[in-house]
Amino acid sequence: VPTDGGGVSWFKRGKKWGLLSREGKVLFEPRFTGHVVGRHEAEEWNHPEGLDFKNHRAWVTEGKDFLLISSEGKLLARKPFIDVREWTDELDVFTHKDGRQGLISREGEIVPAASYHAIKSLEDGRAVVVRQMDKPKPDGGREIFRDYGYIDERGKTVIAPGTYQGPGVWSGGQTELAPFSEGLAPVWNNDPESSRREIYDPCAGYIDRSGALVRDACKRALDGRFGFVVHRRCCFVQHQDRRVLQ
């Protein structure tokens, strides 16, 4: 099966996958695990479990590990991950055995600062990250709570988790930050001077990509998706169906 890896091709023997060079030389004997297609998957898998070649790099699995290989037949890294997904042309998101996510380059180098409960897709040069923590409860149990921030395309923190609360998103938490669009994102403000939310206006407006507040943006819509309605307090409204998000 031809790939985008510079002329190399996958081949299958039994249940395992291997790799051939352009000239037909075996670069990797069949050793990589095949993908088991789920009930709701529409994609046709013509490569091993992992990520197919892009820029001469591919992620495959062997046993319980993910392997980063090159189209020259070199093993670049072996990592105890449980999942890897594409993030940018240079970086991929991995999930470790403890459930935390991080970023790894196509050379096998892990970005030290990027370690979170979740790393969302990159949009408009910024990606929402989720930090999850727990604290003891009076009854002896543990309470889990999350806060949210943003990283840039290199994995550097640009807005630290906990700086702002967001309007919430349908696939995430009630105060999760929304993706950036046209350089802006809607937020609530975590007022450090207030311990009671009701004594200050929860609507901060929008922030720019540096994290600075752009309060006048509260008066206008953002690419048709978010606007604001003032009724006792400022609410985020999704224009398509007028559903109040917060």
PDB file of C-alpha atoms in Angstrom:
ATOM      1  CA  VAL A   1       0.000   0.000   0.000  1.00  0.00           C
ATOM      2  CA  PRO A   2       1.707   3.278  -1.090  1.00  0.00           C
ATOM      3  CA  THR A   3       2.074   6.049   1.498  1.00  0.00           C
ATOM      4  CA  ASP A   4       2.930   9.755   1.540  1.00  0.00           C
ATOM      5  CA  GLY A   5       6.278   8.928   3.090  1.00  0.00           C
ATOM      6  CA  GLY A   6       8.488   9.456   0.080  1.00  0.00           C
ATOM      7  CA  GLY A   7       7.896   6.338  -2.010  1.00  0.00           C
ATOM      8  CA  VAL A   8       7.686   3.720   0.750  1.00  0.00           C
ATOM      9  CA  SER A   9       4.819   1.235   0.973  1.00  0.00           C
ATOM     10  CA  TRP A  10       3.131  -0.739   3.715  1.00  0.00           C
ATOM     11  CA  PHE A  11       2.698  -4.475   3.315  1.00  0.00           C
ATOM     12  CA  LYS A  12       0.859  -7.002   5.414  1.00  0.00           C
ATOM     13  CA  ARG A  13       1.700 -10.554   6.364  1.00  0.00           C
ATOM     14  CA  GLY A  14      -0.902 -12.281   8.489  1.00  0.00           C
ATOM     15  CA  LYS A  15      -2.070  -9.722  11.050  1.00  0.00           C
ATOM     16  CA  LYS A  16       1.150  -7.694  11.144  1.00  0.00           C
ATOM     17  CA  TRP A  17       2.343  -4.798   8.986  1.00  0.00           C
ATOM     18  CA  GLY A  18       5.789  -4.057   7.583  1.00  0.00           C
ATOM     19  CA  LEU A  19       7.399  -1.404   5.375  1.00  0.00           C
ATOM     20  CA  LEU A  20       9.021  -1.561   1.932  1.00  0.00           C
ATOM     21  CA  SER A  21      11.341   0.963   0.270  1.00  0.00           C
ATOM     22  CA  ARG A  22      10.754   2.339  -3.231  1.00  0.00           C
ATOM     23  CA  GLU A  23      13.069  -0.383  -4.566  1.00  0.00           C
ATOM     24  CA  GLY A  24      11.201  -3.156  -2.739  1.00  0.00           C
ATOM     25  CA  LYS A  25      13.709  -3.530   0.098  1.00  0.00           C
ATOM     26  CA  VAL A  26      12.216  -4.543   3.439  1.00  0.00           C
ATOM     27  CA  LEU A  27      12.765  -1.636   5.811  1.00  0.00           C
ATOM     28  CA  PHE A  28      10.732  -3.183   8.620  1.00  0.00           C
ATOM     29  CA  GLU A  29       9.669  -6.805   8.774  1.00  0.00           C
ATOM     30  CA  PRO A  30       5.977  -7.306   9.614  1.00  0.00           C
ATOM     31  CA  ARG A  31       5.878  -6.461  13.328  1.00  0.00           C
ATOM     32  CA  PHE A  32       3.430  -3.576  13.678  1.00  0.00           C
ATOM     33  CA  THR A  33      -0.080  -4.051  15.056  1.00  0.00           C
ATOM     34  CA  GLY A  34      -3.066  -3.670  12.748  1.00  0.00           C
ATOM     35  CA  HIS A  35      -6.007  -1.409  13.506  1.00  0.00           C
ATOM     36  CA  VAL A  36      -9.303  -2.894  14.669  1.00  0.00           C
ATOM     37  CA  VAL A  37     -12.033  -0.862  12.970  1.00  0.00           C
ATOM     38  CA  GLY A  38     -14.744   0.273  15.382  1.00  0.00           C
ATOM     39  CA  ARG A  39     -18.473   0.169  14.705  1.00  0.00           C
ATOM     40  CA  HIS A  40     -18.723   3.912  14.066  1.00  0.00           C
ATOM     41  CA  GLU A  41     -15.549   4.375  12.032  1.00  0.00           C
ATOM     42  CA  ALA A  42     -15.972   5.303   8.383  1.00  0.00           C
ATOM     43  CA  GLU A  43     -12.270   5.692   7.565  1.00  0.00           C
ATOM     44  CA  GLU A  44     -10.588   2.942   5.577  1.00  0.00           C
ATOM     45  CA  TRP A  45      -7.404   1.893   7.311  1.00  0.00           C
ATOM     46  CA  ASN A  46      -4.612   1.007   4.883  1.00  0.00           C
ATOM     47  CA  HIS A  47      -1.807   1.307   7.408  1.00  0.00           C
ATOM     48  CA  PRO A  48      -0.953  -0.069  10.869  1.00  0.00           C
ATOM     49  CA  GLU A  49      -2.447   1.221  14.093  1.00  0.00           C
ATOM     50  CA  GLY A  50      -1.178   4.775  14.661  1.00  0.00           C
ATOM     51  CA  LEU A  51      -0.618   7.707  12.280  1.00  0.00           C
ATOM     52  CA  ASP A  52       0.297   7.172   8.636  1.00  0.00           C
ATOM     53  CA  PHE A  53       3.349   8.854   7.097  1.00  0.00           C
ATOM     54  CA  LYS A  54       3.518  12.638   6.928  1.00  0.00           C
ATOM     55  CA  ASN A  55       6.759  14.503   6.281  1.00  0.00           C
ATOM     56  CA  HIS A  56       8.552  11.137   6.253  1.00  0.00           C
ATOM     57  CA  ARG A  57       7.430  10.195   9.780  1.00  0.00           C
ATOM     58  CA  ALA A  58       4.821   7.710  11.030  1.00  0.00           C
ATOM     59  CA  TRP A  59       3.583   6.404  14.370  1.00  0.00           C
ATOM     60  CA  VAL A  60       3.013   2.650  14.667  1.00  0.00           C
ATOM     61  CA  THR A  61       2.382   0.274  17.545  1.00  0.00           C
ATOM     62  CA  GLU A  62       4.237  -2.801  18.727  1.00  0.00           C
ATOM     63  CA  GLY A  63       3.042  -4.548  21.839  1.00  0.00           C
ATOM     64  CA  LYS A  64       2.032  -1.857  24.335  1.00  0.00           C
ATOM     65  CA  ASP A  65       4.287   0.865  22.895  1.00  0.00           C
ATOM     66  CA  PHE A  66       4.024   3.508  20.196  1.00  0.00           C
ATOM     67  CA  LEU A  67       7.008   3.685  17.824  1.00  0.00           C
ATOM     68  CA  LEU A  68       8.031   6.705  15.749  1.00  0.00           C
ATOM     69  CA  ILE A  69       9.649   5.552  12.505  1.00  0.00           C
ATOM     70  CA  SER A  70      11.093   7.274   9.440  1.00  0.00           C
ATOM     71  CA  SER A  71      10.697   6.515   5.742  1.00  0.00           C
ATOM     72  CA  GLU A  72      14.402   5.584   5.736  1.00  0.00           C
ATOM     73  CA  GLY A  73      13.642   2.620   7.996  1.00  0.00           C
ATOM     74  CA  LYS A  74      14.925   4.168  11.238  1.00  0.00           C
ATOM     75  CA  LEU A  75      13.348   3.767  14.658  1.00  0.00           C
ATOM     76  CA  LEU A  76      13.347   7.272  16.141  1.00  0.00           C
ATOM     77  CA  ALA A  77      11.502   6.730  19.425  1.00  0.00           C
ATOM     78  CA  ARG A  78       9.667   4.117  21.476  1.00  0.00           C
ATOM     79  CA  LYS A  79       7.151   5.488  23.979  1.00  0.00           C
ATOM     80  CA  PRO A  80       4.670   3.887  26.433  1.00  0.00           C
ATOM     81  CA  PHE A  81       1.714   5.860  25.066  1.00  0.00           C
ATOM     82  CA  ILE A  82      -1.863   4.668  24.742  1.00  0.00           C
ATOM     83  CA  ASP A  83      -2.748   7.068  21.907  1.00  0.00           C
ATOM     84  CA  VAL A  84      -1.179   9.537  19.460  1.00  0.00           C
ATOM     85  CA  ARG A  85      -3.049  11.999  17.248  1.00  0.00           C
ATOM     86  CA  GLU A  86      -1.927  14.631  14.768  1.00  0.00           C
ATOM     87  CA  TRP A  87      -1.853  18.221  16.071  1.00  0.00           C
ATOM     88  CA  THR A  88       0.323  20.265  13.677  1.00  0.00           C
ATOM     89  CA  ASP A  89       2.822  19.402  10.934  1.00  0.00           C
ATOM     90  CA  GLU A  90       5.593  19.452  13.552  1.00  0.00           C
ATOM     91  CA  LEU A  91       3.882  18.235  16.753  1.00  0.00           C
ATOM     92  CA  ASP A  92       1.539  15.413  17.740  1.00  0.00           C
ATOM     93  CA  VAL A  93      -0.569  14.965  20.873  1.00  0.00           C
ATOM     94  CA  PHE A  94       0.126  11.837  22.906  1.00  0.00           C
ATOM     95  CA  THR A  95      -1.810  10.310  25.785  1.00  0.00           C
ATOM     96  CA  HIS A  96       0.239   8.684  28.538  1.00  0.00           C
ATOM     97  CA  LYS A  97      -0.863   5.669  30.554  1.00  0.00           C
ATOM     98  CA  ASP A  98      -1.974   7.927  33.407  1.00  0.00           C
ATOM     99  CA  GLY A  99      -4.358   9.746  31.048  1.00  0.00           C
ATOM    100  CA  ARG A 100      -2.390  12.974  30.821  1.00  0.00           C
ATOM    101  CA  GLN A 101      -1.658  14.460  27.415  1.00  0.00           C
ATOM    102  CA  GLY A 102       1.453  16.117  26.037  1.00  0.00           C
ATOM    103  CA  LEU A 103       3.143  17.151  22.799  1.00  0.00           C
ATOM    104  CA  ILE A 104       5.922  15.347  20.961  1.00  0.00           C
ATOM    105  CA  SER A 105       7.846  16.423  17.872  1.00  0.00           C
ATOM    106  CA  ARG A 106       8.329  14.390  14.709  1.00  0.00           C
ATOM    107  CA  GLU A 107      11.896  13.839  15.930  1.00  0.00           C
ATOM    108  CA  GLY A 108      10.687  12.153  19.116  1.00  0.00           C
ATOM    109  CA  GLU A 109      11.331  15.078  21.484  1.00  0.00           C
ATOM    110  CA  ILE A 110       8.682  15.768  24.128  1.00  0.00           C
ATOM    111  CA  VAL A 111       7.746  19.415  24.737  1.00  0.00           C
ATOM    112  CA  PRO A 112       8.538  19.762  28.472  1.00  0.00           C
ATOM    113  CA  ALA A 113       5.970  22.408  29.409  1.00  0.00           C
ATOM    114  CA  ALA A 114       2.972  20.823  27.693  1.00  0.00           C
ATOM    115  CA  SER A 115       1.520  18.337  30.175  1.00  0.00           C
ATOM    116  CA  TYR A 116      -2.222  18.545  30.744  1.00  0.00           C
ATOM    117  CA  HIS A 117      -5.341  16.511  31.326  1.00  0.00           C
ATOM    118  CA  ALA A 118      -6.369  17.408  27.758  1.00  0.00           C
ATOM    119  CA  ILE A 119      -4.999  19.374  24.793  1.00  0.00           C
ATOM    120  CA  LYS A 120      -7.639  20.490  22.312  1.00  0.00           C
ATOM    121  CA  SER A 121      -7.227  21.178  18.587  1.00  0.00           C
ATOM    122  CA  LEU A 122      -5.245  24.207  17.460  1.00  0.00           C
ATOM    123  CA  GLU A 123      -7.467  26.997  16.109  1.00  0.00           C
ATOM    124  CA  ASP A 124      -6.334  30.470  15.115  1.00  0.00           C
ATOM    125  CA  GLY A 125      -2.879  29.810  16.575  1.00  0.00           C
ATOM    126  CA  ARG A 126      -4.153  28.839  20.048  1.00  0.00           C
ATOM    127  CA  ALA A 127      -5.356  25.613  21.655  1.00  0.00           C
ATOM    128  CA  VAL A 128      -7.406  25.186  24.828  1.00  0.00           C
ATOM    129  CA  VAL A 129      -5.709  23.072  27.501  1.00  0.00           C
ATOM    130  CA  VAL A 130      -7.345  21.481  30.541  1.00  0.00           C
ATOM    131  CA  ARG A 131      -5.668  21.192  33.935  1.00  0.00           C
ATOM    132  CA  GLN A 132      -7.334  18.732  36.294  1.00  0.00           C
ATOM    133  CA  MET A 133      -6.749  18.697  40.034  1.00  0.00           C
ATOM    134  CA  ASP A 134      -8.359  17.154  43.051  1.00  0.00           C
ATOM    135  CA  LYS A 135      -8.660  18.218  46.674  1.00  0.00           C
ATOM    136  CA  PRO A 136      -9.871  16.455  49.822  1.00  0.00           C
ATOM    137  CA  LYS A 137     -13.525  16.673  50.845  1.00  0.00           C
ATOM    138  CA  PRO A 138     -14.745  16.836  54.473  1.00  0.00           C
ATOM    139  CA  ASP A 139     -16.160  13.326  54.166  1.00  0.00           C
ATOM    140  CA  GLY A 140     -12.729  11.943  53.281  1.00  0.00           C
ATOM    141  CA  GLY A 141     -13.346  11.666  49.554  1.00  0.00           C
ATOM    142  CA  ARG A 142     -11.721  13.625  46.748  1.00  0.00           C
ATOM    143  CA  GLU A 143     -13.253  16.402  44.675  1.00  0.00           C
ATOM    144  CA  ILE A 144     -12.105  16.839  41.081  1.00  0.00           C
ATOM    145  CA  PHE A 145     -12.076  20.278  39.488  1.00  0.00           C
ATOM    146  CA  ARG A 146     -10.711  21.669  36.224  1.00  0.00           C
ATOM    147  CA  ASP A 147      -9.464  24.964  34.921  1.00  0.00           C
ATOM    148  CA  TYR A 148      -8.539  26.058  31.424  1.00  0.00           C
ATOM    149  CA  GLY A 149      -5.864  27.987  29.557  1.00  0.00           C
ATOM    150  CA  TYR A 150      -4.304  28.372  26.111  1.00  0.00           C
ATOM    151  CA  ILE A 151      -1.050  27.272  24.485  1.00  0.00           C
ATOM    152  CA  ASP A 152       0.441  28.336  21.159  1.00  0.00           C
ATOM    153  CA  GLU A 153       1.470  26.190  18.189  1.00  0.00           C
ATOM    154  CA  ARG A 154       4.819  25.377  19.851  1.00  0.00           C
ATOM    155  CA  GLY A 155       3.197  24.166  23.071  1.00  0.00           C
ATOM    156  CA  LYS A 156       4.158  27.272  25.058  1.00  0.00           C
ATOM    157  CA  THR A 157       1.662  28.496  27.651  1.00  0.00           C
ATOM    158  CA  VAL A 158       0.343  31.916  26.620  1.00  0.00           C
ATOM    159  CA  ILE A 159      -2.628  32.148  29.019  1.00  0.00           C
ATOM    160  CA  ALA A 160      -2.167  30.096  32.187  1.00  0.00           C
ATOM    161  CA  PRO A 161      -4.974  27.747  33.280  1.00  0.00           C
ATOM    162  CA  GLY A 162      -7.222  29.455  35.819  1.00  0.00           C
ATOM    163  CA  THR A 163      -6.713  32.982  34.477  1.00  0.00           C
ATOM    164  CA  TYR A 164     -10.171  33.077  32.909  1.00  0.00           C
ATOM    165  CA  GLN A 165     -13.340  31.056  32.829  1.00  0.00           C
ATOM    166  CA  GLY A 166     -15.059  30.495  29.526  1.00  0.00           C
ATOM    167  CA  PRO A 167     -18.676  30.294  28.368  1.00  0.00           C
ATOM    168  CA  GLY A 168     -18.584  26.515  28.268  1.00  0.00           C
ATOM    169  CA  VAL A 169     -18.684  24.277  25.195  1.00  0.00           C
ATOM    170  CA  TRP A 170     -21.043  21.458  24.301  1.00  0.00           C
ATOM    171  CA  SER A 171     -18.262  18.849  24.351  1.00  0.00           C
ATOM    172  CA  GLY A 172     -16.579  20.063  27.528  1.00  0.00           C
ATOM    173  CA  GLY A 173     -17.031  21.657  30.930  1.00  0.00           C
ATOM    174  CA  GLN A 174     -19.497  24.373  31.959  1.00  0.00           C
ATOM    175  CA  THR A 175     -16.725  26.980  32.267  1.00  0.00           C
ATOM    176  CA  GLU A 176     -14.458  25.657  29.518  1.00  0.00           C
ATOM    177  CA  LEU A 177     -12.765  28.244  27.333  1.00  0.00           C
ATOM    178  CA  ALA A 178     -13.911  28.501  23.725  1.00  0.00           C
ATOM    179  CA  PRO A 179     -11.578  28.333  20.708  1.00  0.00           C
ATOM    180  CA  PHE A 180     -10.150  31.541  19.279  1.00  0.00           C
ATOM    181  CA  SER A 181     -11.616  32.961  16.085  1.00  0.00           C
ATOM    182  CA  GLU A 182     -10.382  36.048  14.247  1.00  0.00           C
ATOM    183  CA  GLY A 183      -7.991  36.738  17.109  1.00  0.00           C
ATOM    184  CA  LEU A 184     -10.616  36.794  19.893  1.00  0.00           C
ATOM    185  CA  ALA A 185     -12.177  34.398  22.420  1.00  0.00           C
ATOM    186  CA  PRO A 186     -15.112  35.013  24.836  1.00  0.00           C
ATOM    187  CA  VAL A 187     -14.402  34.772  28.576  1.00  0.00           C
ATOM    188  CA  TRP A 188     -15.619  35.348  32.071  1.00  0.00           C
ATOM    189  CA  ASN A 189     -13.182  37.056  34.403  1.00  0.00           C
ATOM    190  CA  ASN A 190     -11.919  35.320  37.547  1.00  0.00           C
ATOM    191  CA  ASP A 191     -11.828  38.414  39.738  1.00  0.00           C
ATOM    192  CA  PRO A 192      -9.032  37.858  42.305  1.00  0.00           C
ATOM    193  CA  GLU A 193     -10.529  40.514  44.582  1.00  0.00           C
ATOM    194  CA  SER A 194     -13.930  38.854  44.836  1.00  0.00           C
ATOM    195  CA  SER A 195     -14.964  35.699  46.668  1.00  0.00           C
ATOM    196  CA  ARG A 196     -18.620  36.122  45.702  1.00  0.00           C
ATOM    197  CA  ARG A 197     -19.340  36.023  41.976  1.00  0.00           C
ATOM    198  CA  GLU A 198     -22.658  37.862  42.290  1.00  0.00           C
ATOM    199  CA  ILE A 199     -21.034  41.132  43.379  1.00  0.00           C
ATOM    200  CA  TYR A 200     -19.274  41.679  40.067  1.00  0.00           C
ATOM    201  CA  ASP A 201     -20.288  41.432  36.430  1.00  0.00           C
ATOM    202  CA  PRO A 202     -19.245  37.943  35.283  1.00  0.00           C
ATOM    203  CA  CYS A 203     -18.957  39.049  31.679  1.00  0.00           C
ATOM    204  CA  ALA A 204     -15.426  40.251  30.971  1.00  0.00           C
ATOM    205  CA  GLY A 205     -15.956  40.319  27.225  1.00  0.00           C
ATOM    206  CA  TYR A 206     -13.318  38.938  24.887  1.00  0.00           C
ATOM    207  CA  ILE A 207      -9.581  38.409  25.145  1.00  0.00           C
ATOM    208  CA  ASP A 208      -7.024  38.717  22.388  1.00  0.00           C
ATOM    209  CA  ARG A 209      -4.387  36.082  21.673  1.00  0.00           C
ATOM    210  CA  SER A 210      -2.040  37.541  24.311  1.00  0.00           C
ATOM    211  CA  GLY A 211      -4.711  37.244  27.005  1.00  0.00           C
ATOM    212  CA  ALA A 212      -5.523  40.966  27.210  1.00  0.00           C
ATOM    213  CA  LEU A 213      -9.177  41.905  27.701  1.00  0.00           C
ATOM    214  CA  VAL A 214     -10.978  43.549  24.785  1.00  0.00           C
ATOM    215  CA  ARG A 215     -14.082  44.787  26.561  1.00  0.00           C
ATOM    216  CA  ASP A 216     -15.679  46.654  23.664  1.00  0.00           C
ATOM    217  CA  ALA A 217     -15.923  43.364  21.790  1.00  0.00           C
ATOM    218  CA  CYS A 218     -18.776  42.533  24.168  1.00  0.00           C
ATOM    219  CA  LYS A 219     -20.923  44.848  22.062  1.00  0.00           C
ATOM    220  CA  ARG A 220     -20.535  42.976  18.797  1.00  0.00           C
ATOM    221  CA  ALA A 221     -20.819  39.457  17.424  1.00  0.00           C
ATOM    222  CA  LEU A 222     -17.855  37.263  16.667  1.00  0.00           C
ATOM    223  CA  ASP A 223     -18.114  35.688  13.171  1.00  0.00           C
ATOM    224  CA  GLY A 224     -21.794  34.917  13.740  1.00  0.00           C
ATOM    225  CA  ARG A 225     -21.227  32.453  16.564  1.00  0.00           C
ATOM    226  CA  PHE A 226     -21.149  34.426  19.804  1.00  0.00           C
ATOM    227  CA  GLY A 227     -22.742  37.683  20.881  1.00  0.00           C
ATOM    228  CA  PHE A 228     -24.025  39.126  24.106  1.00  0.00           C
ATOM    229  CA  VAL A 229     -27.430  39.920  25.562  1.00  0.00           C
ATOM    230  CA  VAL A 230     -27.695  42.005  28.727  1.00  0.00           C
ATOM    231  CA  HIS A 231     -30.540  40.919  30.994  1.00  0.00           C
ATOM    232  CA  ARG A 232     -29.551  41.409  34.643  1.00  0.00           C
ATOM    233  CA  ARG A 233     -26.181  40.060  33.628  1.00  0.00           C
ATOM    234  CA  CYS A 234     -24.215  39.525  30.442  1.00  0.00           C
ATOM    235  CA  CYS A 235     -24.859  36.217  28.721  1.00  0.00           C
ATOM    236  CA  PHE A 236     -23.142  34.389  25.905  1.00  0.00           C
ATOM    237  CA  VAL A 237     -25.648  33.524  23.194  1.00  0.00           C
ATOM    238  CA  GLN A 238     -25.213  31.207  20.269  1.00  0.00           C
ATOM    239  CA  HIS A 239     -26.917  32.975  17.370  1.00  0.00           C
ATOM    240  CA  GLN A 240     -27.971  29.947  15.327  1.00  0.00           C
ATOM    241  CA  ASP A 241     -30.600  28.792  17.828  1.00  0.00           C
ATOM    242  CA  ARG A 242     -30.481  31.579  20.446  1.00  0.00           C
ATOM    243  CA  ARG A 243     -29.437  29.069  23.092  1.00  0.00           C
ATOM    244  CA  VAL A 244     -27.884  30.713  26.138  1.00  0.00           C
ATOM    245  CA  LEU A 245     -24.518  29.093  26.798  1.00  0.00           C
ATOM    246  CA  GLN A 246     -23.842  30.890  30.103  1.00  0.00           C
TER     247      GLN A 246
END
